[in-house]
Amino acid sequence: MTTFLAQNGALLLQGTAETLYMTFFSTLFAYVLGLPMGVLLTITQPNSLMPAPRFNTIFGWVVNILRSLPFLILMIFILPFTRLIVGTSIGCNAAIVPLTVSAAPFVARMVQSSLQEVDTGVIEAARSMGADTWQIVCKVMLVESVPSLLRGLSISTITILGYTAITGAVGAGGLGNLAYRFGYLRYQNDMMYATILLLIVLVCIIQAVFEVISRRADKRNR
Amino acid sequence: MIEIQNLTKTFSDKHSTVHALQDVSTTVYDGDIFGIIGMSGAGKSTLLRCLSMLESPTSGKILLNGVDISSLKGAQQRAIRKQMGVVFQGYNLLMQKTVAENVAFPLKLEKNDAKAVEQRVTELLQLVGLSDRANAYPAQLSGGQKQRVALARALASNPSVLLCDEPTSALDALTTRSVLDLLSDINRKLGVTIIIITHELEVVHSICNRMAVIDESRIIEQGDTKTIFEHPQSPIAKLLLGKENRT
């Protein structure tokens, strides 16, 4: 055990750091794109704030198509785009591009489902007070759904963490890359187990932290 | 003054057509506490939703001080909405915001000075008797307290009209009493015209000076509360008031 850690500890630490790096920035950018998409998907529904049924249907289809592409295929498919943005197609920074593109529509649906939970009565109350659409989105829908949005964020983060492992197989860094290079290509089972253990620990920590935060943020259970 | 003229509202979809309101006309004078009473499904909630511009009527007019508000849109509609407060049966408070933040909500829609907002919120909470719960969240309040918060919020922008949709229907008798007392207090102190939709006779009897009885989407009787209570004309009013034996 000690010899294993002495030999591979630095590598595993670096892998963990890279995984967290990719997860953090991919999640961040996925929300930058996905949050407005989710808002748009919600408010353009019939009977919502800005009904636009045709746009809603088409946009919904676009989101569905993006979501139905398997991540590995999408990653290869958008390689030229990745190169255009990051300047290279390998490494952690390059992995963030397909991770973001793939997660954004997923995040959009998560956000949409959170926003749809907001009580229509509260939205009507805001309308009756003379709030405009922008104010209702910012001051009512997003605020009232904070606990649910946080739970969605934890699911998205963990999903993206899982996807970073796949990018490891095609040249990005992280724990997935270690598992692939040492565990798969060189039959080093101990390395494989170590990465799996680390991934499990990361997922548990993220889940637990978000659980606490979202419970604290919810003013309904006091 | 609010004049409702030949208001009709029809809901229709592929399968059916529902006449929620048919040719409803009535006048509410400034300073009135006007009760609209009817059984479930009579159309009274639709009437209130038309008044609060959450629903636009199929035909007819609603004149607020001579201006037809039923056809307004966008910024004009939002401006009129600030002259009307609405209180809902289900309170409809922001659950993630404190009592004070809920009351401040309509004030913060405008670019109001933070100090002025704070002062107004303190005033309003005092008016509804909840000064000590300013930092509580709605989930920590009783039904009656929640309705008081909703009332304070509805009054925040100094409306000339307060629309109440079954404001006491979710409350017990004692709490109902205190909310009604508060409403008539507000009417007297602030001179706000109040329209109350209800199915409870007690509500109309105790605080409304004028009333209308609505049944099967039409107003079938209206006038002084006292007169109607003493001499109901229509069979449905007689039935509601228990002046006629059920057959």
XYZ file of C-alpha atoms in Angstrom:
469
model
C 0.000 0.000 0.000
C 2.675 2.486 1.020
C 4.870 1.514 -1.882
C 1.909 1.848 -4.220
C 1.174 5.335 -2.932
C 4.821 6.306 -3.012
C 5.009 5.210 -6.649
C 1.667 6.527 -7.854
C 0.491 9.054 -5.256
C 1.624 12.110 -7.194
C 0.031 10.764 -10.367
C -3.280 10.093 -8.618
C -3.273 13.489 -6.979
C -2.652 15.164 -10.305
C -5.382 13.066 -11.910
C -7.850 14.065 -9.197
C -6.949 17.724 -9.602
C -7.409 17.507 -13.373
C -10.746 15.762 -13.019
C -11.976 18.440 -10.615
C -10.644 21.166 -12.907
C -12.498 19.812 -15.941
C -15.653 19.152 -13.927
C -15.711 22.615 -12.395
C -15.218 24.597 -15.573
C -17.432 22.370 -17.726
C -20.239 22.674 -15.182
C -19.738 26.422 -14.948
C -19.854 26.943 -18.722
C -22.701 24.446 -19.101
C -24.757 26.582 -16.710
C -23.770 29.803 -18.435
C -25.339 28.328 -21.581
C -27.931 26.012 -20.062
C -29.534 28.343 -17.519
C -30.819 30.854 -20.090
C -31.802 27.946 -22.344
C -33.838 26.435 -19.509
C -35.480 29.771 -18.769
C -36.351 30.181 -22.445
C -37.738 26.638 -22.651
C -39.939 27.371 -19.644
C -41.311 30.809 -20.402
C -42.085 30.181 -24.074
C -44.394 27.303 -23.209
C -48.095 27.850 -23.878
C -49.740 29.487 -20.847
C -46.422 30.711 -19.539
C -45.004 34.238 -19.474
C -44.007 34.591 -23.138
C -45.982 31.938 -25.009
C -44.299 31.041 -28.295
C -45.460 27.486 -29.021
C -43.715 27.088 -32.362
C -40.361 28.376 -31.103
C -40.773 26.225 -27.993
C -41.324 23.087 -30.044
C -38.379 23.723 -32.371
C -36.046 24.707 -29.539
C -37.177 21.665 -27.576
C -36.251 19.474 -30.543
C -32.809 21.048 -30.844
C -32.198 20.365 -27.165
C -33.426 16.790 -27.525
C -31.219 16.119 -30.546
C -28.149 17.457 -28.749
C -28.994 15.363 -25.727
C -29.460 12.191 -27.722
C -25.981 12.299 -29.261
C -23.733 9.886 -27.372
C -20.963 11.872 -25.702
C -18.094 10.027 -27.362
C -19.560 10.693 -30.829
C -20.255 14.347 -30.038
C -16.718 14.800 -28.765
C -15.220 13.526 -32.021
C -17.833 15.293 -34.148
C -17.005 18.732 -32.763
C -13.221 18.327 -32.774
C -12.726 21.115 -35.358
C -14.845 23.432 -33.239
C -12.773 22.538 -30.157
C -9.579 23.263 -32.033
C -11.016 26.587 -33.134
C -11.773 27.648 -29.565
C -8.908 26.195 -27.525
C -6.298 25.890 -30.258
C -5.759 22.192 -29.605
C -7.857 19.065 -29.401
C -5.999 17.300 -26.623
C -5.618 18.018 -22.928
C -7.938 19.132 -20.174
C -8.831 22.509 -21.663
C -9.796 20.880 -24.930
C -12.022 18.431 -23.041
C -13.988 21.269 -21.474
C -15.453 22.252 -24.872
C -17.278 18.999 -25.710
C -18.176 18.538 -22.031
C -19.838 21.950 -22.035
C -21.604 21.437 -25.348
C -22.877 18.070 -24.233
C -23.956 19.163 -20.759
C -25.631 22.468 -21.667
C -28.835 20.916 -23.105
C -28.940 18.529 -20.150
C -28.623 21.487 -17.787
C -31.332 23.320 -19.758
C -33.776 20.480 -19.050
C -32.741 20.338 -15.377
C -33.337 24.077 -15.037
C -36.641 23.813 -16.879
C -37.891 21.122 -14.540
C -36.894 23.214 -11.510
C -38.605 26.325 -12.841
C -41.777 24.425 -13.664
C -42.111 23.479 -10.010
C -42.643 27.129 -9.064
C -46.218 27.690 -7.899
C -48.220 29.387 -10.673
C -50.137 31.269 -7.980
C -46.980 33.079 -6.887
C -46.235 34.026 -10.493
C -49.782 35.350 -10.903
C -49.406 37.328 -7.699
C -46.256 38.942 -9.096
C -48.074 39.712 -12.356
C -50.942 41.253 -10.433
C -48.418 43.543 -8.731
C -47.237 44.795 -12.099
C -44.002 42.805 -12.452
C -42.780 42.408 -16.031
C -41.499 39.156 -17.535
C -37.851 39.834 -16.734
C -38.679 40.666 -13.113
C -40.804 37.550 -12.748
C -37.991 35.370 -14.104
C -35.274 36.949 -11.948
C -37.138 37.803 -8.770
C -39.722 35.056 -8.597
C -38.950 31.953 -10.656
C -35.195 31.745 -10.147
C -35.419 32.766 -6.485
C -38.268 30.435 -5.567
C -36.589 27.469 -7.230
C -33.139 27.884 -5.651
C -33.266 24.660 -3.587
C -34.398 22.682 -6.603
C -31.814 24.357 -8.860
C -29.112 23.393 -6.369
C -30.240 19.771 -6.376
C -30.141 19.895 -10.173
C -26.653 21.375 -10.000
C -25.467 18.440 -7.927
C -26.879 15.955 -10.454
C -25.311 17.889 -13.350
C -21.935 18.117 -11.644
C -21.830 14.396 -10.965
C -22.955 13.574 -14.499
C -20.229 15.808 -15.918
C -17.696 14.220 -13.579
C -18.621 10.888 -15.106
C -18.154 12.243 -18.615
C -14.673 13.590 -17.814
C -13.597 9.962 -17.453
C -14.544 9.363 -21.085
C -12.501 12.320 -22.291
C -9.564 10.685 -20.494
C -9.708 7.887 -23.028
C -8.959 10.238 -25.920
C -6.138 12.303 -24.575
C -7.506 14.576 -21.884
C -6.093 14.154 -18.387
C -7.814 13.202 -15.186
C -8.641 10.015 -13.359
C -10.300 8.497 -16.422
C -7.065 8.905 -18.304
C -5.140 7.128 -15.528
C -7.635 4.294 -15.403
C -7.393 3.913 -19.171
C -3.641 4.156 -19.505
C -2.606 2.107 -16.505
C -5.625 -0.018 -15.755
C -6.699 -0.873 -19.294
C -3.601 -0.620 -21.444
C -1.074 -1.929 -18.915
C -3.216 -4.266 -16.843
C -2.308 -2.498 -13.610
C -5.369 -3.443 -11.597
C -4.266 -1.623 -8.443
C -4.215 1.643 -10.393
C -7.680 0.902 -11.767
C -9.057 0.255 -8.274
C -7.422 3.405 -6.923
C -9.030 5.603 -9.581
C -12.414 3.977 -9.032
C -12.131 4.537 -5.301
C -11.196 8.179 -5.824
C -14.120 8.725 -8.212
C -16.522 7.174 -5.689
C -15.177 9.420 -2.939
C -15.484 12.517 -5.152
C -19.086 11.702 -6.070
C -20.020 11.090 -2.426
C -18.445 14.351 -1.291
C -20.118 16.407 -4.038
C -23.490 14.804 -3.312
C -23.191 15.357 0.447
C -22.046 18.953 0.140
C -24.886 19.897 -2.215
C -27.368 18.073 -0.008
C -26.403 20.251 2.941
C -26.312 23.464 0.902
C -29.695 22.913 -0.716
C -31.309 21.981 2.593
C -29.890 25.103 4.219
C -30.999 27.242 1.283
C -34.600 26.027 1.455
C -36.596 28.365 3.663
C -39.644 26.121 3.515
C -38.342 23.602 6.026
C -37.947 25.615 9.168
C -65.318 53.898 -9.136
C -65.387 50.583 -10.915
C -68.065 49.955 -13.513
C -68.437 46.485 -14.903
C -70.422 46.584 -18.134
C -71.910 43.519 -19.808
C -68.915 41.411 -18.942
C -68.856 38.010 -20.606
C -66.173 35.387 -20.359
C -66.257 32.159 -22.292
C -63.670 29.433 -22.020
C -63.548 27.100 -24.945
C -61.366 24.317 -26.166
C -61.784 21.563 -28.731
C -64.209 19.617 -26.610
C -66.397 22.077 -24.789
C -67.399 25.653 -24.177
C -67.925 27.030 -20.703
C -69.731 30.289 -20.102
C -68.053 31.453 -16.918
C -69.621 34.908 -16.942
C -72.629 36.111 -18.876
C -73.581 39.743 -19.243
C -72.394 40.771 -15.790
C -72.902 44.450 -14.935
C -72.407 46.200 -11.635
C -70.903 49.322 -10.119
C -68.605 49.571 -7.128
C -68.292 53.038 -5.608
C -65.195 54.505 -3.991
C -64.940 53.470 -0.376
C -67.280 50.495 -0.747
C -66.630 47.100 0.695
C -68.363 45.177 -2.019
C -69.108 41.510 -1.500
C -69.654 39.093 -4.350
C -71.169 35.906 -3.094
C -72.010 32.713 -4.898
C -71.628 28.989 -4.754
C -68.627 27.132 -6.169
C -68.492 27.307 -9.928
C -70.838 30.288 -10.118
C -68.186 32.367 -11.876
C -67.106 34.621 -9.055
C -63.409 33.752 -9.279
C -63.450 34.404 -13.020
C -64.970 37.792 -12.310
C -62.156 38.623 -9.914
C -59.541 37.360 -12.373
C -61.001 39.686 -14.995
C -60.908 42.576 -12.528
C -57.282 41.867 -11.686
C -56.466 41.546 -15.406
C -55.216 37.991 -15.041
C -57.927 37.030 -17.504
C -59.213 39.147 -20.349
C -62.947 39.130 -20.882
C -64.504 37.766 -24.070
C -66.647 40.864 -24.296
C -67.752 43.757 -22.138
C -65.852 46.436 -20.286
C -64.352 47.112 -16.888
C -63.996 50.826 -16.248
C -61.704 51.990 -13.466
C -62.409 55.697 -12.989
C -63.630 55.813 -16.568
C -60.699 53.968 -18.159
C -61.383 50.588 -19.735
C -58.797 48.337 -18.110
C -59.932 45.104 -19.721
C -58.165 45.777 -23.007
C -54.891 47.165 -21.659
C -51.583 45.510 -22.417
C -47.899 45.792 -21.537
C -46.657 48.837 -19.665
C -50.104 50.475 -19.433
C -51.506 47.349 -17.846
C -48.620 47.130 -15.398
C -49.164 50.754 -14.402
C -52.853 50.147 -13.622
C -51.933 46.990 -11.718
C -49.972 49.109 -9.272
C -53.239 50.874 -8.426
C -54.856 47.582 -7.504
C -53.888 45.163 -4.780
C -54.858 41.510 -4.985
C -55.189 39.068 -2.105
C -55.499 35.388 -2.947
C -57.095 32.491 -1.139
C -53.783 30.588 -1.178
C -51.744 33.651 -0.033
C -49.230 33.163 -2.891
C -46.286 34.416 -0.886
C -42.687 33.963 -1.949
C -41.674 30.997 0.190
C -37.942 31.673 -0.067
C -38.250 35.266 1.120
C -38.854 36.704 4.565
C -42.039 38.474 5.577
C -40.357 41.860 5.146
C -38.948 40.896 1.732
C -42.388 39.727 0.607
C -43.951 43.040 1.574
C -41.076 44.916 -0.076
C -41.464 42.952 -3.322
C -43.928 45.272 -5.113
C -41.935 48.312 -3.948
C -38.695 46.917 -5.323
C -40.238 46.459 -8.762
C -39.868 50.225 -8.993
C -36.596 52.038 -8.518
C -37.408 52.991 -4.962
C -34.896 54.256 -2.444
C -33.888 51.407 -0.104
C -34.501 53.487 3.020
C -37.963 54.495 1.862
C -38.810 50.863 1.124
C -37.681 49.791 4.559
C -39.729 52.486 6.203
C -42.829 51.611 4.202
C -42.419 47.919 5.059
C -42.211 48.753 8.773
C -45.375 50.846 8.458
C -47.263 48.109 6.639
C -46.225 45.371 9.056
C -47.379 47.567 11.893
C -50.706 48.070 10.143
C -51.295 44.314 9.884
C -49.879 43.613 13.331
C -46.849 41.578 12.301
C -43.981 43.860 13.231
C -42.372 41.147 15.326
C -42.352 38.612 12.463
C -40.521 40.736 9.876
C -37.633 38.295 9.554
C -39.686 35.093 9.686
C -40.280 32.985 6.577
C -43.843 32.222 5.410
C -43.403 28.545 6.316
C -43.073 29.601 9.949
C -46.389 31.480 9.975
C -49.970 30.422 10.586
C -52.607 30.803 7.872
C -53.973 33.997 9.353
C -50.505 35.502 9.609
C -49.735 34.560 6.006
C -52.901 36.307 4.867
C -51.867 39.396 6.829
C -48.524 39.395 5.027
C -50.339 39.039 1.704
C -52.556 41.957 2.696
C -49.579 44.122 3.631
C -47.958 43.235 0.308
C -51.127 44.081 -1.623
C -51.306 47.471 0.103
C -47.634 48.312 -0.403
C -48.050 50.394 -3.541
C -50.931 52.397 -2.055
C -53.631 50.925 -4.271
C -57.022 52.558 -4.538
C -58.705 49.181 -4.936
C -58.135 45.929 -3.078
C -59.386 42.736 -4.709
C -59.777 39.769 -2.393
C -60.370 36.287 -3.745
C -61.802 34.133 -0.962
C -59.425 35.754 1.530
C -60.705 33.833 4.518
C -61.816 30.538 3.018
C -58.737 28.699 4.235
C -58.963 30.135 7.755
C -60.793 29.093 10.907
C -63.663 31.162 12.329
C -61.621 33.143 14.816
C -58.836 33.972 12.352
C -61.474 34.861 9.747
C -62.908 37.337 12.212
C -59.573 39.033 12.793
C -58.743 39.242 9.077
C -62.191 40.726 8.380
C -61.729 43.270 11.147
C -58.404 44.175 9.618
C -59.999 44.595 6.180
C -62.699 46.939 7.434
C -60.041 48.780 9.420
C -58.014 49.291 6.253
C -61.104 50.422 4.399
C -61.838 52.993 7.071
C -58.283 54.211 7.694
C -56.947 54.248 4.141
C -60.188 54.702 2.232
C -59.358 51.748 0.002
C -62.253 50.331 -2.005
C -62.482 46.604 -1.327
C -64.057 43.913 -3.460
C -64.388 40.543 -1.777
C -65.248 37.320 -3.503
C -66.567 34.743 -1.102
C -68.913 31.853 -0.542
C -69.248 32.664 3.138
C -72.343 34.638 4.156
C -70.678 35.684 7.363
C -68.009 37.606 5.442
C -70.531 39.619 3.459
C -72.798 40.177 6.408
C -70.116 41.453 8.732
C -68.127 43.856 6.595
C -69.720 44.526 3.175
C -71.928 47.575 2.737
C -72.997 46.480 -0.731
C -73.191 43.090 -2.352
C -73.999 41.071 -5.438
C -75.228 37.511 -5.659
C -73.832 35.553 -8.558
C -75.275 32.306 -9.760
C -74.747 30.286 -12.898
C -72.444 32.954 -14.311
C -74.902 35.838 -13.925
C -75.456 38.471 -11.276
C -78.995 37.839 -10.135
C -79.300 40.293 -7.311
C -77.350 43.291 -6.068
C -77.692 46.214 -3.719
C -77.326 47.143 -0.060
C -76.216 44.267 2.081
C -78.824 45.121 4.681
C -81.682 45.253 2.204
C -80.735 41.994 0.568
C -80.252 40.239 3.864
C -83.668 41.416 5.059
C -85.612 41.040 1.851
C -83.898 38.736 -0.595
C -85.713 38.727 -3.936
C -84.218 35.898 -5.953
C -84.727 32.260 -5.029
C -80.970 31.645 -4.885
C -80.422 34.560 -2.490
C -83.264 33.295 -0.341
C -81.685 29.873 -0.385
C -78.238 31.242 0.482
C -79.706 33.251 3.325
C -81.775 30.377 4.582
C -85.002 32.323 4.114
C -86.565 29.613 2.093
C -86.733 25.962 2.886
C -84.813 23.749 0.566
C -87.100 21.644 -1.562
